[in-house]
Amino acid sequence: MKVKNLMMVSAIGITTMIYSCKSDNKQGTAPDAENFEVVCDEFADLEILRYQIPGFEELTPKQKELAYYLYEAANSGRDIIYDQKYKQNLTIRRTLEAIFNSYTGEKNDTDWKAFETYAKRVWFSNGIHHHYSNLKFIPECTVDYFKGIVKASDESLLPLDGRTVDVFLAEMLPIIFDPNVDAKIVNLASGIDNVKASVNNFYEGVTQGEVESYYASKMKKDDAQPISWGLNSKMIKENGVVVEKVWKIGGMYSSAIEKIVYWLEKAVTVAENEKQQKALSLLVSYYKTGDLKTWDEYNIAWVADVDSRLDVVNGFIEVYGDAIGKRASFESVVSMKDMEATKRIAAIAKEAQWFEDNSPIAAEHKKKEVKGITAKVITVIQEAGDAAPSTPIGINLPNANWIRQQHGSKSVSLSNIVRSYNIVSAKSPMLKEFAENEAQIERAKKYGALAGDLHTDMHEVIGHASGQINKGVGDPDLTLKNYASTLEEARADLVALYYVLDPKLIEMGVMPSLDCGKAEFDGYIMNGLITQLTRLNIGENLEEAHMRNRQLNAKWAYEMGKKDNVIEFVKRGDKTYVRVNDYDKLRSLFGQLLKEIQRIKSEGDYLAATALVEGYGVKVDQALLREVKARFVKLNVAAYKGFIQPKLTPVMEGNVMIDVKVEYPNDFKANQLELGKKYSFLPNKN
Ligand SMILES: [Zn+2]
C-alpha cells in the first residue's frame, strides 16, 4: 500500500534557498545540499522536482555496487507500466520519441510548445491518461500539426509495425485526439461492468462476471495462506476460453523481465547478508516461473530481511490500476535506511501493541498480537514503473493480509522525497489562500512538517497493520471489491488521525505538543473538504482511492458532527473556508468511523461499504468545485508533483566496480528521452 502526498497543507516549515533550474548550470552535476535546485520544470498541472541521496557516499563500494544493480533492474521494467496502463501507450510514446529524435522543423511556435507539453504529460503519467484522474488528456496542438510533424520525422524511427505512415496515422489519431475513444483507464462507477468499462491492459474480451467466477473456482475456502490470484497476468479469452497470460520469462513482457532478472542475479552476488540474498534469489525465481506461491515465499523472506542497509521493492505490487483490485502494476523503489529519522518511526512501531489495544475498534476485530511491524525511514535511491515520476511518500508491504498477520510487514517513509516536498511547500501560497484563520496558519508553519511525518508514520506502521478479518471472511478485494482500496486507505488514515491527538505521542517523545495534532486535523479537514478539489476538473466527481478516502473521512465527520458544530463551513465574501471548532469531538468521530470501517472490513460487508463510499467519498459539490478552481488558478500552483530520478554510473577499474557516481539530471525531457533509449525492451504491442 502507498501513501500519497497530501500536498501543500501538512508540510510547511523547512525553508531552504531554491534556485530556479532555468539558470544555465551544467547538466547532471551533483550540487551541495544548501544550493540544490528542487524545482526543475512546470507544465500543465504538473511540477517536476528533484531529490538528493544524502548518505550515499557513506556506503561501502560493495553496497554501492548492489545499489547500481538494483537501479538497473528497476529501470529495466519501465516499458511494462506503459503497456499495463493502456496497450497503445508504447506505440504513442515511441512516436513522440521519434519526433524528438528526428524532426528538424520550427520549434519556437505555439504548436510545437503544445506538442512538447503533451509529450511531457505522457512521460509523467506513463501513458496518455492522467496519472491521478485516470482520464485521457488531449494534445493542445491541432491534428493537422501533429500529422505534419509525424510525416516530417524519420519514418524508420516510427513504431509502424508494418503499416504505412498514412494507415498508421489514420489508426492512431483518434486514439490520441478523440476524447471519447478509450477515455478512462480505471472505471470504478457502481452498477456497471468495471472490467469492461476500464481501458487498462489487464483484460481483453472478458466480463467482470467471467473474471470473478474464474477466480472463485480457484479459491479454496478457509485457506489460511491464500494465493494472490491474478496478480501477475493479463486475462484474455482464447477460442472462447478464459486464460491468463502470465508476466514472466517466456511469457508476456518476457524481454523486459529478462533484463530485470539479469540485474537481479548480479545483485544476488553482492547481497549484504544471507537473508537479503535469499529474498533476491526468490524474486529471481518468481520472475522466471511466474509462480505466485514463490511470490509469497519471496515476500516472507523479504519481510525477514531487516538488517540490510539497502533494500528494494521490485515486482507487480499495487492493484489500484485494476478496477477490481487483482492485477498489479510494475514498480520498483531502491532505497537505503535513513538512520536518524528511523528512530522516530521505530518509537511508534515499538508501541504498536499499545495502539492496537487502545484503538476504538471492536474488541473482536483487534489483533491479539501485533506481529513484527518493521518500520523505518528510507532514503530513496531510485524509483521506477508505477512509483515514478509521481511517487508515494510512504509504502507498506507486502499486500497479502495473511503474510502481514503471520510474518509481519515492512513500513517505510520516504524521507528525501518528503524533504523536497517540504522545500517546495514552504513557498506555496495555498495556505494563505485557504486557511480560515491565523491560528491555523501559525500551527501549520510551526508543526505542519512534523504532523505530516507523524501521519505518514502512523498510517503505515499502525494503520494498515491493525485489525483482523473475521474467520471465514475473504480478503477485502473479494468482499469489498471496487471499494476495498478506498476503505483500506480510509482505515489507515483514521488510525493516524485518532492517535495524532493522543497525549501518548508526547509521552513517547515524538510530538512536542497537542497543537501538532491540531495542525494535522486542520490540514486534513481543509484538504478533504476543500483543497483536494483543486485536482479535479469542473463536472468531475472523485475516482482515485486516496482522494475518495480523504473526502469520506472529512465529510462523514462533518455530517455526523453537524449538530454540535464540530466542523464549520465559513463563508467570507465569495470564498468558502472550513474550521474545526471542537478537536476532541472530532477525534472521537474519527474513532467511531474507524470502528465502523474496521467492522466492514472484518465482516466483508459490501452493502455498508457501498453506502459509505458512495454516500460520502464520491460526489463533489460542483458549485464549491468551481469556486475552489477559480481561487486556485489565480495562485499559479501546480496540482501534482513528480520527480526526475538520479542517475547512477559505475566507475570501473578493469572488471571491478570501485565506485558508483550519482548525478542529478535537471532536464525532464532529456532525461525521459535517455530512459526511452536505454530501457526500451518491449515490442510496441504485447
Ligand atoms: Zn496507505
PDB file of C-alpha atoms in Angstrom, residues 243-482:
ATOM      1  CA  VAL A 243      -6.943 -17.767 -19.888  1.00  0.00           C
ATOM      2  CA  GLU A 244      -4.154 -15.885 -18.131  1.00  0.00           C
ATOM      3  CA  LYS A 245      -1.102 -14.560 -19.981  1.00  0.00           C
ATOM      4  CA  VAL A 246       1.454 -14.613 -17.175  1.00  0.00           C
ATOM      5  CA  TRP A 247       4.132 -11.890 -16.869  1.00  0.00           C
ATOM      6  CA  LYS A 248       7.321 -13.936 -16.575  1.00  0.00           C
ATOM      7  CA  ILE A 249      10.341 -15.066 -18.529  1.00  0.00           C
ATOM      8  CA  GLY A 250       8.944 -16.896 -21.538  1.00  0.00           C
ATOM      9  CA  GLY A 251       5.541 -15.289 -21.000  1.00  0.00           C
ATOM     10  CA  MET A 252       4.131 -11.824 -21.531  1.00  0.00           C
ATOM     11  CA  TYR A 253       6.682  -8.992 -21.014  1.00  0.00           C
ATOM     12  CA  SER A 254       9.494 -11.556 -21.224  1.00  0.00           C
ATOM     13  CA  SER A 255      12.020  -9.301 -22.944  1.00  0.00           C
ATOM     14  CA  ALA A 256      11.849  -6.694 -20.165  1.00  0.00           C
ATOM     15  CA  ILE A 257      11.677  -9.277 -17.374  1.00  0.00           C
ATOM     16  CA  GLU A 258      14.810 -10.993 -18.742  1.00  0.00           C
ATOM     17  CA  LYS A 259      16.694  -7.713 -18.224  1.00  0.00           C
ATOM     18  CA  ILE A 260      15.274  -7.285 -14.725  1.00  0.00           C
ATOM     19  CA  VAL A 261      16.414 -10.798 -13.860  1.00  0.00           C
ATOM     20  CA  TYR A 262      19.851 -10.226 -15.417  1.00  0.00           C
ATOM     21  CA  TRP A 263      20.473  -7.339 -12.994  1.00  0.00           C
ATOM     22  CA  LEU A 264      18.833  -9.033 -10.010  1.00  0.00           C
ATOM     23  CA  GLU A 265      21.101 -12.044 -10.487  1.00  0.00           C
ATOM     24  CA  LYS A 266      24.097  -9.724 -10.311  1.00  0.00           C
ATOM     25  CA  ALA A 267      22.594  -8.160  -7.175  1.00  0.00           C
ATOM     26  CA  VAL A 268      22.387 -11.610  -5.566  1.00  0.00           C
ATOM     27  CA  THR A 269      26.186 -11.921  -5.834  1.00  0.00           C
ATOM     28  CA  VAL A 270      26.798  -8.749  -3.802  1.00  0.00           C
ATOM     29  CA  ALA A 271      23.932  -9.011  -1.312  1.00  0.00           C
ATOM     30  CA  GLU A 272      24.712  -7.640   2.144  1.00  0.00           C
ATOM     31  CA  ASN A 273      23.824 -10.822   4.027  1.00  0.00           C
ATOM     32  CA  GLU A 274      22.198 -14.231   3.686  1.00  0.00           C
ATOM     33  CA  LYS A 275      18.665 -13.020   4.323  1.00  0.00           C
ATOM     34  CA  GLN A 276      18.854 -10.439   1.590  1.00  0.00           C
ATOM     35  CA  GLN A 277      20.460 -12.949  -0.727  1.00  0.00           C
ATOM     36  CA  LYS A 278      17.671 -15.429  -0.095  1.00  0.00           C
ATOM     37  CA  ALA A 279      14.983 -12.831  -0.776  1.00  0.00           C
ATOM     38  CA  LEU A 280      16.587 -11.650  -4.010  1.00  0.00           C
ATOM     39  CA  SER A 281      17.071 -15.240  -5.195  1.00  0.00           C
ATOM     40  CA  LEU A 282      13.382 -15.983  -4.600  1.00  0.00           C
ATOM     41  CA  LEU A 283      12.435 -12.864  -6.537  1.00  0.00           C
ATOM     42  CA  VAL A 284      14.528 -14.085  -9.453  1.00  0.00           C
ATOM     43  CA  SER A 285      12.886 -17.467  -9.350  1.00  0.00           C
ATOM     44  CA  TYR A 286       9.425 -15.863  -9.220  1.00  0.00           C
ATOM     45  CA  TYR A 287      10.175 -13.806 -12.340  1.00  0.00           C
ATOM     46  CA  LYS A 288      11.400 -16.963 -14.073  1.00  0.00           C
ATOM     47  CA  THR A 289       8.381 -19.114 -13.226  1.00  0.00           C
ATOM     48  CA  GLY A 290       5.562 -16.646 -12.602  1.00  0.00           C
ATOM     49  CA  ASP A 291       4.587 -18.887  -9.673  1.00  0.00           C
ATOM     50  CA  LEU A 292       2.566 -16.874  -7.159  1.00  0.00           C
ATOM     51  CA  LYS A 293       3.429 -19.307  -4.377  1.00  0.00           C
ATOM     52  CA  THR A 294       7.063 -18.326  -4.913  1.00  0.00           C
ATOM     53  CA  TRP A 295       5.963 -14.694  -4.793  1.00  0.00           C
ATOM     54  CA  ASP A 296       4.580 -15.319  -1.304  1.00  0.00           C
ATOM     55  CA  GLU A 297       7.780 -17.093  -0.265  1.00  0.00           C
ATOM     56  CA  TYR A 298       9.750 -14.135  -1.585  1.00  0.00           C
ATOM     57  CA  ASN A 299       7.648 -11.705   0.448  1.00  0.00           C
ATOM     58  CA  ILE A 300       8.129 -13.730   3.609  1.00  0.00           C
ATOM     59  CA  ALA A 301      11.900 -13.727   3.036  1.00  0.00           C
ATOM     60  CA  TRP A 302      11.827 -10.005   2.221  1.00  0.00           C
ATOM     61  CA  VAL A 303       9.990  -9.159   5.450  1.00  0.00           C
ATOM     62  CA  ALA A 304      12.586 -11.157   7.385  1.00  0.00           C
ATOM     63  CA  ASP A 305      15.454  -9.102   5.967  1.00  0.00           C
ATOM     64  CA  VAL A 306      15.541  -6.207   8.422  1.00  0.00           C
ATOM     65  CA  ASP A 307      19.252  -5.705   8.956  1.00  0.00           C
ATOM     66  CA  SER A 308      20.378  -4.699   5.482  1.00  0.00           C
ATOM     67  CA  ARG A 309      21.188  -1.050   4.880  1.00  0.00           C
ATOM     68  CA  LEU A 310      19.912  -1.280   1.307  1.00  0.00           C
ATOM     69  CA  ASP A 311      16.502  -2.519   0.306  1.00  0.00           C
ATOM     70  CA  VAL A 312      14.403  -2.873  -2.798  1.00  0.00           C
ATOM     71  CA  VAL A 313      10.799  -3.220  -3.872  1.00  0.00           C
ATOM     72  CA  ASN A 314      10.631  -4.715  -7.336  1.00  0.00           C
ATOM     73  CA  GLY A 315       7.662  -6.506  -8.813  1.00  0.00           C
ATOM     74  CA  PHE A 316       3.976  -6.350  -9.630  1.00  0.00           C
ATOM     75  CA  ILE A 317       2.878  -4.732  -6.396  1.00  0.00           C
ATOM     76  CA  GLU A 318      -0.095  -2.361  -6.219  1.00  0.00           C
ATOM     77  CA  VAL A 319      -3.549  -3.109  -7.576  1.00  0.00           C
ATOM     78  CA  TYR A 320      -5.024   0.411  -7.743  1.00  0.00           C
ATOM     79  CA  GLY A 321      -4.802   0.275 -11.541  1.00  0.00           C
ATOM     80  CA  ASP A 322      -7.285  -2.614 -11.755  1.00  0.00           C
ATOM     81  CA  ALA A 323     -10.917  -1.691 -11.139  1.00  0.00           C
ATOM     82  CA  ILE A 324     -11.454  -4.964  -9.285  1.00  0.00           C
ATOM     83  CA  GLY A 325      -8.114  -4.898  -7.481  1.00  0.00           C
ATOM     84  CA  LYS A 326      -6.484  -8.124  -8.695  1.00  0.00           C
ATOM     85  CA  ARG A 327      -3.779  -7.243 -11.211  1.00  0.00           C
ATOM     86  CA  ALA A 328      -0.742  -5.303 -10.109  1.00  0.00           C
ATOM     87  CA  SER A 329       1.359  -2.631 -11.758  1.00  0.00           C
ATOM     88  CA  PHE A 330       5.102  -2.953 -12.089  1.00  0.00           C
ATOM     89  CA  GLU A 331       7.080  -0.730  -9.780  1.00  0.00           C
ATOM     90  CA  SER A 332      10.443  -0.537  -8.118  1.00  0.00           C
ATOM     91  CA  VAL A 333      11.863   1.525  -5.277  1.00  0.00           C
ATOM     92  CA  VAL A 334      15.566   1.183  -4.459  1.00  0.00           C
ATOM     93  CA  SER A 335      16.485   2.652  -1.099  1.00  0.00           C
ATOM     94  CA  MET A 336      18.829   2.817   1.857  1.00  0.00           C
ATOM     95  CA  LYS A 337      17.990   3.191   5.521  1.00  0.00           C
ATOM     96  CA  ASP A 338      17.880   6.768   6.884  1.00  0.00           C
ATOM     97  CA  MET A 339      19.459   6.031  10.243  1.00  0.00           C
ATOM     98  CA  GLU A 340      18.451   9.216  12.105  1.00  0.00           C
ATOM     99  CA  ALA A 341      14.811   9.503  11.052  1.00  0.00           C
ATOM    100  CA  THR A 342      14.285   5.794  11.598  1.00  0.00           C
ATOM    101  CA  LYS A 343      14.447   6.409  15.349  1.00  0.00           C
ATOM    102  CA  ARG A 344      11.091   8.297  15.308  1.00  0.00           C
ATOM    103  CA  ILE A 345       9.195   5.675  13.344  1.00  0.00           C
ATOM    104  CA  ALA A 346      10.804   2.904  15.398  1.00  0.00           C
ATOM    105  CA  ALA A 347       9.421   4.515  18.556  1.00  0.00           C
ATOM    106  CA  ILE A 348       5.897   4.243  17.118  1.00  0.00           C
ATOM    107  CA  ALA A 349       6.448   0.675  15.935  1.00  0.00           C
ATOM    108  CA  LYS A 350       7.648  -0.306  19.385  1.00  0.00           C
ATOM    109  CA  GLU A 351       4.274   0.723  20.834  1.00  0.00           C
ATOM    110  CA  ALA A 352       2.209  -0.993  18.127  1.00  0.00           C
ATOM    111  CA  GLN A 353       0.545  -3.338  20.600  1.00  0.00           C
ATOM    112  CA  TRP A 354      -0.441  -0.424  22.837  1.00  0.00           C
ATOM    113  CA  PHE A 355      -2.034   1.353  19.884  1.00  0.00           C
ATOM    114  CA  GLU A 356      -3.930  -1.793  18.883  1.00  0.00           C
ATOM    115  CA  ASP A 357      -5.122  -2.416  22.452  1.00  0.00           C
ATOM    116  CA  ASN A 358      -6.308   1.183  22.877  1.00  0.00           C
ATOM    117  CA  SER A 359      -7.914   1.506  19.456  1.00  0.00           C
ATOM    118  CA  PRO A 360     -11.635   2.400  19.291  1.00  0.00           C
ATOM    119  CA  ILE A 361     -12.397  -0.653  17.099  1.00  0.00           C
ATOM    120  CA  ALA A 362     -14.462  -3.561  18.434  1.00  0.00           C
ATOM    121  CA  ALA A 363     -12.546  -5.994  20.633  1.00  0.00           C
ATOM    122  CA  GLU A 364     -13.224  -8.960  18.340  1.00  0.00           C
ATOM    123  CA  HIS A 365     -11.641  -7.089  15.398  1.00  0.00           C
ATOM    124  CA  LYS A 366      -8.394  -6.349  17.225  1.00  0.00           C
ATOM    125  CA  LYS A 367      -5.212  -8.260  16.723  1.00  0.00           C
ATOM    126  CA  LYS A 368      -4.366 -10.086  19.938  1.00  0.00           C
ATOM    127  CA  GLU A 369      -0.756  -9.944  18.998  1.00  0.00           C
ATOM    128  CA  VAL A 370       0.563  -7.377  16.550  1.00  0.00           C
ATOM    129  CA  LYS A 371       3.440  -9.092  14.825  1.00  0.00           C
ATOM    130  CA  GLY A 372       6.747  -7.804  13.571  1.00  0.00           C
ATOM    131  CA  ILE A 373       5.907  -4.412  12.154  1.00  0.00           C
ATOM    132  CA  THR A 374       9.226  -3.211  10.859  1.00  0.00           C
ATOM    133  CA  ALA A 375       9.226   0.479  10.407  1.00  0.00           C
ATOM    134  CA  LYS A 376      11.978   2.566   9.023  1.00  0.00           C
ATOM    135  CA  VAL A 377      12.599   5.761   7.209  1.00  0.00           C
ATOM    136  CA  ILE A 378      14.344   5.340   3.909  1.00  0.00           C
ATOM    137  CA  THR A 379      16.370   7.467   1.595  1.00  0.00           C
ATOM    138  CA  VAL A 380      15.272   6.793  -1.954  1.00  0.00           C
ATOM    139  CA  ILE A 381      17.981   5.992  -4.495  1.00  0.00           C
ATOM    140  CA  GLN A 382      15.765   5.244  -7.469  1.00  0.00           C
ATOM    141  CA  GLU A 383      12.098   4.827  -8.340  1.00  0.00           C
ATOM    142  CA  ALA A 384      10.648   3.322 -11.484  1.00  0.00           C
ATOM    143  CA  GLY A 385       7.447   1.977 -13.010  1.00  0.00           C
ATOM    144  CA  ASP A 386       4.293   2.998 -11.182  1.00  0.00           C
ATOM    145  CA  ALA A 387       6.392   4.757  -8.495  1.00  0.00           C
ATOM    146  CA  ALA A 388       7.782   7.355 -10.924  1.00  0.00           C
ATOM    147  CA  PRO A 389       7.753  10.182 -11.845  1.00  0.00           C
ATOM    148  CA  SER A 390       4.802  10.525  -9.440  1.00  0.00           C
ATOM    149  CA  THR A 391       5.856   8.952  -6.161  1.00  0.00           C
ATOM    150  CA  PRO A 392       4.353   7.754  -2.892  1.00  0.00           C
ATOM    151  CA  ILE A 393       5.716   9.231   0.338  1.00  0.00           C
ATOM    152  CA  GLY A 394       5.143   6.058   2.319  1.00  0.00           C
ATOM    153  CA  ILE A 395       4.975   2.369   1.473  1.00  0.00           C
ATOM    154  CA  ASN A 396       3.698  -0.571   3.462  1.00  0.00           C
ATOM    155  CA  LEU A 397       4.231  -4.069   2.091  1.00  0.00           C
ATOM    156  CA  PRO A 398       3.569  -6.875   1.411  1.00  0.00           C
ATOM    157  CA  ASN A 399      -0.098  -6.540   0.499  1.00  0.00           C
ATOM    158  CA  ALA A 400      -1.190 -10.119   1.256  1.00  0.00           C
ATOM    159  CA  ASN A 401      -3.102  -9.992   4.543  1.00  0.00           C
ATOM    160  CA  TRP A 402      -2.082 -13.440   5.718  1.00  0.00           C
ATOM    161  CA  ILE A 403       1.619 -12.698   5.301  1.00  0.00           C
ATOM    162  CA  ARG A 404       1.170  -9.454   7.202  1.00  0.00           C
ATOM    163  CA  GLN A 405      -0.549 -11.317  10.002  1.00  0.00           C
ATOM    164  CA  GLN A 406       1.732 -14.323  10.206  1.00  0.00           C
ATOM    165  CA  HIS A 407       5.074 -12.800   9.257  1.00  0.00           C
ATOM    166  CA  GLY A 408       4.693  -9.041   9.645  1.00  0.00           C
ATOM    167  CA  SER A 409       5.245  -6.253   7.200  1.00  0.00           C
ATOM    168  CA  LYS A 410       7.693  -3.530   6.347  1.00  0.00           C
ATOM    169  CA  SER A 411       6.626   0.025   6.549  1.00  0.00           C
ATOM    170  CA  VAL A 412       8.661   2.888   5.215  1.00  0.00           C
ATOM    171  CA  SER A 413       8.553   6.607   4.922  1.00  0.00           C
ATOM    172  CA  LEU A 414      10.495   8.206   2.063  1.00  0.00           C
ATOM    173  CA  SER A 415      12.470  10.956   3.788  1.00  0.00           C
ATOM    174  CA  ASN A 416      14.365  12.616   0.947  1.00  0.00           C
ATOM    175  CA  ILE A 417      11.204  12.776  -1.178  1.00  0.00           C
ATOM    176  CA  VAL A 418       9.295  14.370   1.702  1.00  0.00           C
ATOM    177  CA  ARG A 419      12.129  16.820   2.210  1.00  0.00           C
ATOM    178  CA  SER A 420      11.874  18.010  -1.380  1.00  0.00           C
ATOM    179  CA  TYR A 421       8.107  18.423  -0.990  1.00  0.00           C
ATOM    180  CA  ASN A 422       8.638  20.432   2.179  1.00  0.00           C
ATOM    181  CA  ILE A 423      11.091  22.748   0.481  1.00  0.00           C
ATOM    182  CA  VAL A 424       8.532  23.475  -2.221  1.00  0.00           C
ATOM    183  CA  SER A 425       5.592  23.728   0.203  1.00  0.00           C
ATOM    184  CA  ALA A 426       7.367  26.330   2.268  1.00  0.00           C
ATOM    185  CA  LYS A 427       6.953  28.674  -0.672  1.00  0.00           C
ATOM    186  CA  SER A 428       3.386  27.723  -1.578  1.00  0.00           C
ATOM    187  CA  PRO A 429       0.657  30.399  -1.373  1.00  0.00           C
ATOM    188  CA  MET A 430      -2.017  27.713  -0.791  1.00  0.00           C
ATOM    189  CA  LEU A 431      -2.115  28.009   2.976  1.00  0.00           C
ATOM    190  CA  LYS A 432      -2.665  31.757   2.982  1.00  0.00           C
ATOM    191  CA  GLU A 433      -5.475  31.431   0.461  1.00  0.00           C
ATOM    192  CA  PHE A 434      -7.352  28.524   2.021  1.00  0.00           C
ATOM    193  CA  ALA A 435      -6.671  28.599   5.766  1.00  0.00           C
ATOM    194  CA  GLU A 436      -9.606  30.036   7.738  1.00  0.00           C
ATOM    195  CA  ASN A 437      -7.655  31.902  10.408  1.00  0.00           C
ATOM    196  CA  GLU A 438      -4.220  32.976  11.580  1.00  0.00           C
ATOM    197  CA  ALA A 439      -4.006  30.272  14.249  1.00  0.00           C
ATOM    198  CA  GLN A 440      -4.338  27.596  11.555  1.00  0.00           C
ATOM    199  CA  ILE A 441      -1.552  29.231   9.562  1.00  0.00           C
ATOM    200  CA  GLU A 442       0.687  29.557  12.607  1.00  0.00           C
ATOM    201  CA  ARG A 443       0.168  25.926  13.642  1.00  0.00           C
ATOM    202  CA  ALA A 444       0.764  24.736  10.089  1.00  0.00           C
ATOM    203  CA  LYS A 445       4.002  26.681   9.842  1.00  0.00           C
ATOM    204  CA  LYS A 446       5.220  25.520  13.210  1.00  0.00           C
ATOM    205  CA  TYR A 447       4.121  21.891  13.153  1.00  0.00           C
ATOM    206  CA  GLY A 448       2.979  21.093   9.599  1.00  0.00           C
ATOM    207  CA  ALA A 449       6.070  19.172   8.510  1.00  0.00           C
ATOM    208  CA  LEU A 450       6.252  17.073  11.685  1.00  0.00           C
ATOM    209  CA  ALA A 451       2.476  16.498  11.691  1.00  0.00           C
ATOM    210  CA  GLY A 452       2.738  15.204   8.132  1.00  0.00           C
ATOM    211  CA  ASP A 453       5.615  12.891   9.072  1.00  0.00           C
ATOM    212  CA  LEU A 454       3.725  11.534  12.073  1.00  0.00           C
ATOM    213  CA  HIS A 455       0.593  10.979   9.989  1.00  0.00           C
ATOM    214  CA  THR A 456       2.553   9.042   7.392  1.00  0.00           C
ATOM    215  CA  ASP A 457       4.394   7.013  10.028  1.00  0.00           C
ATOM    216  CA  MET A 458       1.190   6.028  11.822  1.00  0.00           C
ATOM    217  CA  HIS A 459      -0.803   5.452   8.616  1.00  0.00           C
ATOM    218  CA  GLU A 460       1.796   2.897   7.571  1.00  0.00           C
ATOM    219  CA  VAL A 461       3.033   1.407  10.815  1.00  0.00           C
ATOM    220  CA  ILE A 462      -0.068   1.117  12.968  1.00  0.00           C
ATOM    221  CA  GLY A 463      -2.771   1.926  10.361  1.00  0.00           C
ATOM    222  CA  HIS A 464      -2.550  -0.677   7.612  1.00  0.00           C
ATOM    223  CA  ALA A 465      -1.082  -3.130  10.089  1.00  0.00           C
ATOM    224  CA  SER A 466      -4.020  -3.007  12.515  1.00  0.00           C
ATOM    225  CA  GLY A 467      -7.204  -5.032  12.852  1.00  0.00           C
ATOM    226  CA  GLN A 468      -8.138  -8.504  11.731  1.00  0.00           C
ATOM    227  CA  ILE A 469     -10.650 -10.106   9.399  1.00  0.00           C
ATOM    228  CA  ASN A 470     -13.222 -12.494  10.870  1.00  0.00           C
ATOM    229  CA  LYS A 471     -12.629 -16.192  10.367  1.00  0.00           C
ATOM    230  CA  GLY A 472     -14.180 -17.416   7.123  1.00  0.00           C
ATOM    231  CA  VAL A 473     -14.470 -13.936   5.612  1.00  0.00           C
ATOM    232  CA  GLY A 474     -12.405 -13.425   2.439  1.00  0.00           C
ATOM    233  CA  ASP A 475      -9.855 -10.732   1.687  1.00  0.00           C
ATOM    234  CA  PRO A 476     -11.304  -7.248   1.070  1.00  0.00           C
ATOM    235  CA  ASP A 477     -10.640  -7.392  -2.686  1.00  0.00           C
ATOM    236  CA  LEU A 478     -13.155 -10.251  -2.787  1.00  0.00           C
ATOM    237  CA  THR A 479     -15.682  -8.937  -0.298  1.00  0.00           C
ATOM    238  CA  LEU A 480     -15.473  -5.169  -0.779  1.00  0.00           C
ATOM    239  CA  LYS A 481     -14.373  -5.255  -4.438  1.00  0.00           C
ATOM    240  CA  ASN A 482     -14.227  -1.770  -6.003  1.00  0.00           C
TER     241      ASN A 482
END
